[in-house]
PDB file of C-alpha atoms in Angstrom:
ATOM      1  CA  MET A  21      -6.003   3.768 -13.999  1.00 52.00           C
ATOM      2  CA  CYS A  22      -3.860   2.126 -11.371  1.00 71.00           C
ATOM      3  CA  ALA A  23      -1.961   4.280  -8.921  1.00 82.00           C
ATOM      4  CA  HIS A  24       0.216   3.265  -6.000  1.00 85.00           C
ATOM      5  CA  VAL A  25      -0.902   5.151  -2.896  1.00 90.00           C
ATOM      6  CA  LEU A  26       1.031   5.454   0.349  1.00 91.00           C
ATOM      7  CA  VAL A  27      -1.307   5.646   3.347  1.00 93.00           C
ATOM      8  CA  ALA A  28       0.361   7.194   6.408  1.00 94.00           C
ATOM      9  CA  GLU A  29      -2.193   6.760   9.187  1.00 93.00           C
ATOM     10  CA  ASP A  30      -1.542   5.794  12.820  1.00 91.00           C
ATOM     11  CA  ASP A  31      -5.089   4.522  13.400  1.00 90.00           C
ATOM     12  CA  GLY A  32      -5.012   0.889  12.267  1.00 87.00           C
ATOM     13  CA  MET A  33      -8.745   0.656  11.577  1.00 89.00           C
ATOM     14  CA  GLN A  34      -8.776   3.864   9.539  1.00 89.00           C
ATOM     15  CA  ALA A  35      -5.698   2.757   7.605  1.00 90.00           C
ATOM     16  CA  GLU A  36      -7.284  -0.598   6.763  1.00 89.00           C
ATOM     17  CA  LEU A  37     -10.506   1.076   5.641  1.00 90.00           C
ATOM     18  CA  ILE A  38      -8.561   3.354   3.288  1.00 92.00           C
ATOM     19  CA  ARG A  39      -6.461   0.448   1.999  1.00 88.00           C
ATOM     20  CA  ARG A  40      -9.517  -1.646   1.213  1.00 86.00           C
ATOM     21  CA  SER A  41     -11.225   1.300  -0.495  1.00 88.00           C
ATOM     22  CA  LEU A  42      -8.152   1.876  -2.662  1.00 87.00           C
ATOM     23  CA  LEU A  43      -7.984  -1.788  -3.653  1.00 81.00           C
ATOM     24  CA  ALA A  44     -11.662  -1.673  -4.607  1.00 80.00           C
ATOM     25  CA  GLU A  45     -10.864   1.284  -6.881  1.00 81.00           C
ATOM     26  CA  GLY A  46      -8.142  -0.708  -8.631  1.00 77.00           C
ATOM     27  CA  HIS A  47      -5.175   0.949  -6.912  1.00 82.00           C
ATOM     28  CA  THR A  48      -2.376  -0.600  -4.904  1.00 80.00           C
ATOM     29  CA  ALA A  49      -1.561   0.647  -1.417  1.00 85.00           C
ATOM     30  CA  THR A  50       1.196   0.606   1.157  1.00 86.00           C
ATOM     31  CA  VAL A  51       0.341   1.428   4.775  1.00 88.00           C
ATOM     32  CA  VAL A  52       2.683   2.949   7.366  1.00 90.00           C
ATOM     33  CA  HIS A  53       1.941   4.257  10.834  1.00 91.00           C
ATOM     34  CA  ASP A  54       4.470   6.989  11.688  1.00 92.00           C
ATOM     35  CA  GLY A  55       6.336   9.870  10.101  1.00 93.00           C
ATOM     36  CA  PRO A  56       9.791   8.275   9.621  1.00 92.00           C
ATOM     37  CA  ALA A  57       8.205   5.194   8.043  1.00 90.00           C
ATOM     38  CA  ALA A  58       6.272   7.448   5.664  1.00 92.00           C
ATOM     39  CA  LEU A  59       9.419   9.247   4.525  1.00 91.00           C
ATOM     40  CA  ASP A  60      11.265   5.951   4.096  1.00 87.00           C
ATOM     41  CA  ALA A  61       8.400   4.493   2.052  1.00 85.00           C
ATOM     42  CA  VAL A  62       8.316   7.543  -0.233  1.00 87.00           C
ATOM     43  CA  ARG A  63      12.038   7.181  -0.841  1.00 84.00           C
ATOM     44  CA  ARG A  64      11.812   3.444  -1.587  1.00 78.00           C
ATOM     45  CA  LEU A  65       8.502   3.196  -3.414  1.00 79.00           C
ATOM     46  CA  ARG A  66       8.014   6.573  -5.136  1.00 83.00           C
ATOM     47  CA  PRO A  67       4.210   6.390  -4.776  1.00 86.00           C
ATOM     48  CA  ASP A  68       1.789   8.345  -6.950  1.00 88.00           C
ATOM     49  CA  LEU A  69       0.026   9.898  -3.960  1.00 92.00           C
ATOM     50  CA  VAL A  70       0.468  10.161  -0.201  1.00 95.00           C
ATOM     51  CA  VAL A  71      -2.620  10.095   2.016  1.00 95.00           C
ATOM     52  CA  LEU A  72      -1.127  11.728   5.088  1.00 94.00           C
ATOM     53  CA  ASP A  73      -2.612  11.794   8.574  1.00 91.00           C
ATOM     54  CA  LEU A  74      -1.695  14.988  10.396  1.00 88.00           C
ATOM     55  CA  MET A  75      -1.311  13.422  13.848  1.00 88.00           C
ATOM     56  CA  LEU A  76       1.407  10.868  13.070  1.00 92.00           C
ATOM     57  CA  PRO A  77       3.813   9.775  15.827  1.00 93.00           C
ATOM     58  CA  VAL A  78       7.474  10.857  15.881  1.00 94.00           C
ATOM     59  CA  ILE A  79       7.166  13.229  12.899  1.00 93.00           C
ATOM     60  CA  ASP A  80       3.701  14.672  12.357  1.00 91.00           C
ATOM     61  CA  GLY A  81       2.038  15.203   8.993  1.00 89.00           C
ATOM     62  CA  PHE A  82       3.206  18.813   8.793  1.00 88.00           C
ATOM     63  CA  GLY A  83       6.801  17.666   9.240  1.00 91.00           C
ATOM     64  CA  VAL A  84       6.459  14.898   6.671  1.00 92.00           C
ATOM     65  CA  CYS A  85       4.931  17.293   4.141  1.00 90.00           C
ATOM     66  CA  ARG A  86       7.692  19.836   4.775  1.00 88.00           C
ATOM     67  CA  VAL A  87      10.358  17.198   4.045  1.00 91.00           C
ATOM     68  CA  LEU A  88       8.554  15.950   0.937  1.00 89.00           C
ATOM     69  CA  ARG A  89       8.291  19.422  -0.520  1.00 84.00           C
ATOM     70  CA  GLY A  90      12.019  19.926   0.053  1.00 82.00           C
ATOM     71  CA  ASN A  91      12.891  16.631  -1.636  1.00 70.00           C
ATOM     72  CA  ASP A  92      14.653  17.276  -4.939  1.00 61.00           C
ATOM     73  CA  ASP A  93      13.956  13.716  -6.173  1.00 56.00           C
ATOM     74  CA  ASP A  94      10.192  14.235  -6.440  1.00 59.00           C
ATOM     75  CA  PRO A  95       9.070  17.535  -4.904  1.00 60.00           C
ATOM     76  CA  ASP A  96       5.674  17.435  -6.627  1.00 77.00           C
ATOM     77  CA  ILE A  97       4.339  14.141  -5.295  1.00 86.00           C
ATOM     78  CA  PRO A  98       0.651  14.785  -4.488  1.00 91.00           C
ATOM     79  CA  VAL A  99      -0.298  14.885  -0.805  1.00 92.00           C
ATOM     80  CA  LEU A 100      -3.809  14.608   0.607  1.00 93.00           C
ATOM     81  CA  MET A 101      -3.905  15.416   4.318  1.00 89.00           C
ATOM     82  CA  LEU A 102      -6.306  13.783   6.781  1.00 87.00           C
ATOM     83  CA  THR A 103      -6.902  15.062  10.282  1.00 79.00           C
ATOM     84  CA  ALA A 104      -9.420  15.430  13.069  1.00 75.00           C
ATOM     85  CA  ARG A 105      -8.214  19.018  13.477  1.00 66.00           C
ATOM     86  CA  SER A 106     -10.381  21.371  11.463  1.00 62.00           C
ATOM     87  CA  ALA A 107      -9.134  24.722  12.756  1.00 61.00           C
ATOM     88  CA  GLU A 108      -8.611  27.187   9.929  1.00 62.00           C
ATOM     89  CA  ASP A 109      -4.977  27.763  10.906  1.00 68.00           C
ATOM     90  CA  ASP A 110      -4.232  24.036  10.580  1.00 68.00           C
ATOM     91  CA  VAL A 111      -5.876  23.871   7.175  1.00 69.00           C
ATOM     92  CA  LEU A 112      -3.988  26.915   5.940  1.00 75.00           C
ATOM     93  CA  LEU A 113      -0.667  25.624   7.288  1.00 75.00           C
ATOM     94  CA  GLY A 114      -1.161  22.291   5.552  1.00 72.00           C
ATOM     95  CA  LEU A 115      -1.934  23.983   2.257  1.00 77.00           C
ATOM     96  CA  GLU A 116       0.945  26.429   2.644  1.00 80.00           C
ATOM     97  CA  LEU A 117       3.330  23.513   3.179  1.00 79.00           C
ATOM     98  CA  GLY A 118       2.201  22.130  -0.160  1.00 81.00           C
ATOM     99  CA  ALA A 119      -0.637  19.715   0.572  1.00 84.00           C
ATOM    100  CA  ASP A 120      -2.804  19.318  -2.523  1.00 87.00           C
ATOM    101  CA  ASP A 121      -6.004  18.698  -0.576  1.00 86.00           C
ATOM    102  CA  TYR A 122      -7.214  18.463   3.003  1.00 85.00           C
ATOM    103  CA  MET A 123     -10.005  16.366   4.556  1.00 86.00           C
ATOM    104  CA  THR A 124     -11.200  16.398   8.142  1.00 84.00           C
ATOM    105  CA  LYS A 125     -12.400  13.362  10.090  1.00 83.00           C
ATOM    106  CA  PRO A 126     -14.907  11.822  10.108  1.00 84.00           C
ATOM    107  CA  TYR A 127     -15.155  11.512   6.355  1.00 85.00           C
ATOM    108  CA  SER A 128     -16.980   9.390   3.828  1.00 88.00           C
ATOM    109  CA  PRO A 129     -14.774   6.759   2.141  1.00 88.00           C
ATOM    110  CA  ARG A 130     -16.581   7.512  -1.124  1.00 88.00           C
ATOM    111  CA  GLU A 131     -15.715  11.193  -0.827  1.00 90.00           C
ATOM    112  CA  LEU A 132     -12.114  10.327   0.008  1.00 91.00           C
ATOM    113  CA  MET A 133     -11.835   8.164  -3.120  1.00 91.00           C
ATOM    114  CA  ALA A 134     -13.351  10.981  -5.193  1.00 90.00           C
ATOM    115  CA  ARG A 135     -10.815  13.434  -3.769  1.00 90.00           C
ATOM    116  CA  ILE A 136      -7.999  10.984  -4.506  1.00 91.00           C
ATOM    117  CA  ARG A 137      -9.122  10.661  -8.139  1.00 88.00           C
ATOM    118  CA  THR A 138      -9.201  14.438  -8.443  1.00 87.00           C
ATOM    119  CA  VAL A 139      -5.740  14.911  -6.936  1.00 87.00           C
ATOM    120  CA  LEU A 140      -4.273  12.198  -9.177  1.00 86.00           C
ATOM    121  CA  ARG A 141      -5.758  13.796 -12.290  1.00 82.00           C
ATOM    122  CA  ARG A 142      -4.614  17.240 -11.213  1.00 76.00           C
ATOM    123  CA  GLY A 143      -1.084  15.967 -10.665  1.00 63.00           C
ATOM    124  CA  GLY A 144      -0.986  14.102 -13.967  1.00 61.00           C
ATOM    125  CA  ARG A 145      -0.535  10.750 -12.242  1.00 56.00           C
ATOM    126  CA  ALA A 146      -3.825   9.153 -13.184  1.00 52.00           C
ATOM    127  CA  ASP A 147      -2.809   8.696 -16.811  1.00 49.00           C
ATOM    128  CA  GLY A 148       0.041   6.276 -16.240  1.00 44.00           C
ATOM    129  CA  ARG A 149       2.774   8.812 -15.549  1.00 47.00           C
ATOM    130  CA  ARG A 150       4.528   6.340 -13.322  1.00 49.00           C
ATOM    131  CA  GLU A 151       7.381   4.908 -15.331  1.00 51.00           C
ATOM    132  CA  ASP A 152       7.472   1.622 -13.428  1.00 56.00           C
ATOM    133  CA  PRO A 153       4.374   0.345 -11.620  1.00 69.00           C
ATOM    134  CA  VAL A 154       6.049  -2.975 -10.837  1.00 79.00           C
ATOM    135  CA  VAL A 155       6.457  -3.808  -7.137  1.00 83.00           C
ATOM    136  CA  ARG A 156       9.624  -5.781  -6.349  1.00 84.00           C
ATOM    137  CA  ALA A 157      10.921  -7.603  -3.283  1.00 87.00           C
ATOM    138  CA  ALA A 158      12.850 -10.781  -2.471  1.00 88.00           C
ATOM    139  CA  GLY A 159      13.423 -11.617  -6.133  1.00 89.00           C
ATOM    140  CA  ILE A 160       9.698 -11.356  -6.871  1.00 91.00           C
ATOM    141  CA  ALA A 161       8.217  -8.752  -9.212  1.00 89.00           C
ATOM    142  CA  VAL A 162       4.487  -8.068  -9.371  1.00 89.00           C
ATOM    143  CA  ASP A 163       2.983  -5.863 -12.090  1.00 84.00           C
ATOM    144  CA  PRO A 164      -0.484  -4.670 -10.960  1.00 79.00           C
ATOM    145  CA  VAL A 165      -1.221  -3.138 -14.387  1.00 71.00           C
ATOM    146  CA  ARG A 166      -0.440  -6.155 -16.578  1.00 77.00           C
ATOM    147  CA  HIS A 167      -1.380  -8.585 -13.795  1.00 82.00           C
ATOM    148  CA  GLU A 168       1.905 -10.449 -14.191  1.00 87.00           C
ATOM    149  CA  VAL A 169       4.313 -12.041 -11.704  1.00 91.00           C
ATOM    150  CA  TRP A 170       7.963 -12.994 -12.109  1.00 91.00           C
ATOM    151  CA  CYS A 171      10.202 -14.865  -9.706  1.00 90.00           C
ATOM    152  CA  ASP A 172      13.958 -14.669 -10.278  1.00 85.00           C
ATOM    153  CA  GLY A 173      13.205 -13.431 -13.789  1.00 82.00           C
ATOM    154  CA  GLU A 174      10.865 -16.297 -14.681  1.00 88.00           C
ATOM    155  CA  PRO A 175       7.106 -15.796 -15.237  1.00 90.00           C
ATOM    156  CA  VAL A 176       4.813 -17.275 -12.603  1.00 93.00           C
ATOM    157  CA  GLU A 177       1.162 -18.170 -13.148  1.00 93.00           C
ATOM    158  CA  CYS A 178      -1.036 -17.148 -10.210  1.00 92.00           C
ATOM    159  CA  THR A 179      -4.716 -17.383  -9.435  1.00 90.00           C
ATOM    160  CA  PRO A 180      -6.462 -14.049  -8.763  1.00 86.00           C
ATOM    161  CA  ALA A 181      -6.376 -14.691  -4.999  1.00 87.00           C
ATOM    162  CA  GLU A 182      -2.699 -15.670  -5.066  1.00 91.00           C
ATOM    163  CA  PHE A 183      -1.908 -12.563  -7.084  1.00 90.00           C
ATOM    164  CA  GLN A 184      -3.584 -10.232  -4.571  1.00 87.00           C
ATOM    165  CA  ILE A 185      -1.830 -11.881  -1.634  1.00 91.00           C
ATOM    166  CA  LEU A 186       1.558 -11.697  -3.342  1.00 92.00           C
ATOM    167  CA  LEU A 187       1.000  -8.079  -4.377  1.00 89.00           C
ATOM    168  CA  ALA A 188       0.234  -7.055  -0.788  1.00 88.00           C
ATOM    169  CA  MET A 189       3.232  -8.907   0.631  1.00 91.00           C
ATOM    170  CA  THR A 190       5.640  -7.676  -2.041  1.00 90.00           C
ATOM    171  CA  ALA A 191       4.559  -4.071  -1.467  1.00 85.00           C
ATOM    172  CA  GLU A 192       5.474  -4.415   2.221  1.00 86.00           C
ATOM    173  CA  PRO A 193       8.340  -6.895   2.620  1.00 87.00           C
ATOM    174  CA  GLU A 194       9.079  -7.988   6.195  1.00 89.00           C
ATOM    175  CA  ARG A 195       5.600  -6.936   7.332  1.00 90.00           C
ATOM    176  CA  VAL A 196       3.822  -9.752   9.143  1.00 92.00           C
ATOM    177  CA  PHE A 197       0.299 -10.253   7.771  1.00 91.00           C
ATOM    178  CA  SER A 198      -2.327 -12.135   9.725  1.00 91.00           C
ATOM    179  CA  ARG A 199      -4.486 -14.669   7.907  1.00 90.00           C
ATOM    180  CA  ARG A 200      -7.425 -12.305   8.234  1.00 86.00           C
ATOM    181  CA  GLN A 201      -5.487  -9.466   6.608  1.00 86.00           C
ATOM    182  CA  LEU A 202      -4.421 -11.678   3.715  1.00 88.00           C
ATOM    183  CA  LEU A 203      -7.970 -12.955   3.367  1.00 84.00           C
ATOM    184  CA  GLU A 204      -9.154  -9.355   3.011  1.00 80.00           C
ATOM    185  CA  CYS A 205      -6.729  -8.951   0.103  1.00 78.00           C
ATOM    186  CA  THR A 206      -8.622 -11.653  -1.790  1.00 76.00           C
ATOM    187  CA  ARG A 207     -12.086 -10.132  -1.376  1.00 65.00           C
ATOM    188  CA  GLY A 208     -13.686  -9.798  -4.781  1.00 53.00           C
ATOM    189  CA  THR A 209     -11.615 -12.664  -6.181  1.00 52.00           C
ATOM    190  CA  ASP A 210     -12.451 -15.484  -3.780  1.00 52.00           C
ATOM    191  CA  ARG A 211     -15.571 -14.643  -1.785  1.00 51.00           C
ATOM    192  CA  ALA A 212     -16.008 -18.171  -0.471  1.00 50.00           C
ATOM    193  CA  SER A 213     -12.570 -18.278   1.149  1.00 61.00           C
ATOM    194  CA  THR A 214     -11.954 -18.694   4.845  1.00 74.00           C
ATOM    195  CA  GLU A 215      -8.859 -17.794   6.820  1.00 78.00           C
ATOM    196  CA  ARG A 216      -7.675 -21.395   6.486  1.00 82.00           C
ATOM    197  CA  ALA A 217      -7.842 -21.004   2.701  1.00 88.00           C
ATOM    198  CA  VAL A 218      -5.000 -18.506   3.071  1.00 90.00           C
ATOM    199  CA  ASP A 219      -2.759 -21.381   4.194  1.00 92.00           C
ATOM    200  CA  VAL A 220      -3.531 -23.175   0.927  1.00 92.00           C
ATOM    201  CA  HIS A 221      -2.770 -20.049  -1.113  1.00 93.00           C
ATOM    202  CA  ILE A 222       0.568 -19.621   0.682  1.00 95.00           C
ATOM    203  CA  MET A 223       1.403 -23.297   0.167  1.00 95.00           C
ATOM    204  CA  ASN A 224       0.700 -22.956  -3.561  1.00 95.00           C
ATOM    205  CA  LEU A 225       2.723 -19.745  -3.798  1.00 96.00           C
ATOM    206  CA  ARG A 226       5.650 -21.483  -2.118  1.00 96.00           C
ATOM    207  CA  LYS A 227       5.517 -24.204  -4.768  1.00 96.00           C
ATOM    208  CA  LYS A 228       5.766 -21.477  -7.415  1.00 95.00           C
ATOM    209  CA  THR A 229       8.403 -19.224  -5.819  1.00 95.00           C
ATOM    210  CA  GLU A 230      10.574 -21.325  -3.498  1.00 95.00           C
ATOM    211  CA  ALA A 231      13.510 -23.553  -4.438  1.00 93.00           C
ATOM    212  CA  ASP A 232      12.373 -25.924  -1.682  1.00 95.00           C
ATOM    213  CA  PRO A 233       8.729 -25.288  -0.687  1.00 94.00           C
ATOM    214  CA  ARG A 234       9.206 -27.415   2.449  1.00 94.00           C
ATOM    215  CA  ARG A 235      11.962 -25.062   3.609  1.00 94.00           C
ATOM    216  CA  PRO A 236      10.817 -21.646   2.386  1.00 95.00           C
ATOM    217  CA  ALA A 237      13.289 -18.787   2.245  1.00 94.00           C
ATOM    218  CA  ARG A 238      10.854 -16.106   1.027  1.00 94.00           C
ATOM    219  CA  LEU A 239       7.296 -16.754   2.218  1.00 96.00           C
ATOM    220  CA  LEU A 240       7.875 -17.361   5.891  1.00 96.00           C
ATOM    221  CA  THR A 241       5.503 -18.481   8.617  1.00 96.00           C
ATOM    222  CA  VAL A 242       5.459 -16.312  11.750  1.00 94.00           C
ATOM    223  CA  PHE A 243       4.042 -18.782  14.236  1.00 93.00           C
ATOM    224  CA  GLY A 244       0.948 -17.634  16.037  1.00 90.00           C
ATOM    225  CA  VAL A 245       0.633 -14.545  13.818  1.00 92.00           C
ATOM    226  CA  GLY A 246       0.637 -15.216  10.088  1.00 94.00           C
ATOM    227  CA  TYR A 247       3.056 -14.834   7.188  1.00 95.00           C
ATOM    228  CA  LYS A 248       5.635 -12.426   5.817  1.00 94.00           C
ATOM    229  CA  LEU A 249       7.734 -12.027   2.677  1.00 94.00           C
ATOM    230  CA  SER A 250      11.407 -11.930   3.645  1.00 91.00           C
ATOM    231  CA  GLY A 251      14.448 -11.094   1.600  1.00 77.00           C
ATOM    232  CA  GLY A 252      14.373  -7.327   1.194  1.00 62.00           C
ATOM    233  CA  ARG A 253      13.241  -5.039  -1.580  1.00 59.00           C
ATOM    234  CA  GLY A 254      14.605  -5.384  -5.082  1.00 53.00           C
TER     235      GLY A 254
END
């Protein structure tokens, strides 16, 4: 099973913990930090599940859930709400708006993953219902199920670490990733790596995906921060 999960959580540490837990379970994940970004990501990515923090900025989780349930394109996308608010009225409102499950903070990551598996099975999305699991951006396509990469329609051979880095960057084009964040993507494939090893992975990926690796147009350096994949989705 490989599902694509959208994590809408304004707490960066909590979001990263969920993302890493999902990757360990074999899923892919996209992280956003406010309500409008969550709605935009649902529209663009059509995820299999939304893990939705209630206390999001701009549009809260209730508002996001209300919009999702009124969306004719995919009104049944599963939603698992997370919140520090455990009042019965909040729980009931979330469920009435169409949330499939509801967890209060603090929670166990293992329990959260178990709940996610249950919601995916209940919604029929754990059995490969997604028609197209391929993530695309900047002329790059990454298939997390078949573990394949294409660039401009041509197959690209990647190491396991390169694959995980490219998958993360393709899922969130224009996001700037620090070396540490990209290093975390390779955990389980390259345990001996250091943050400087990320530079080598990026250099190798540029050789495989750029017309001129010395003047990259896709995998860009953001000086003093890290790297990003530029070029837009598609």
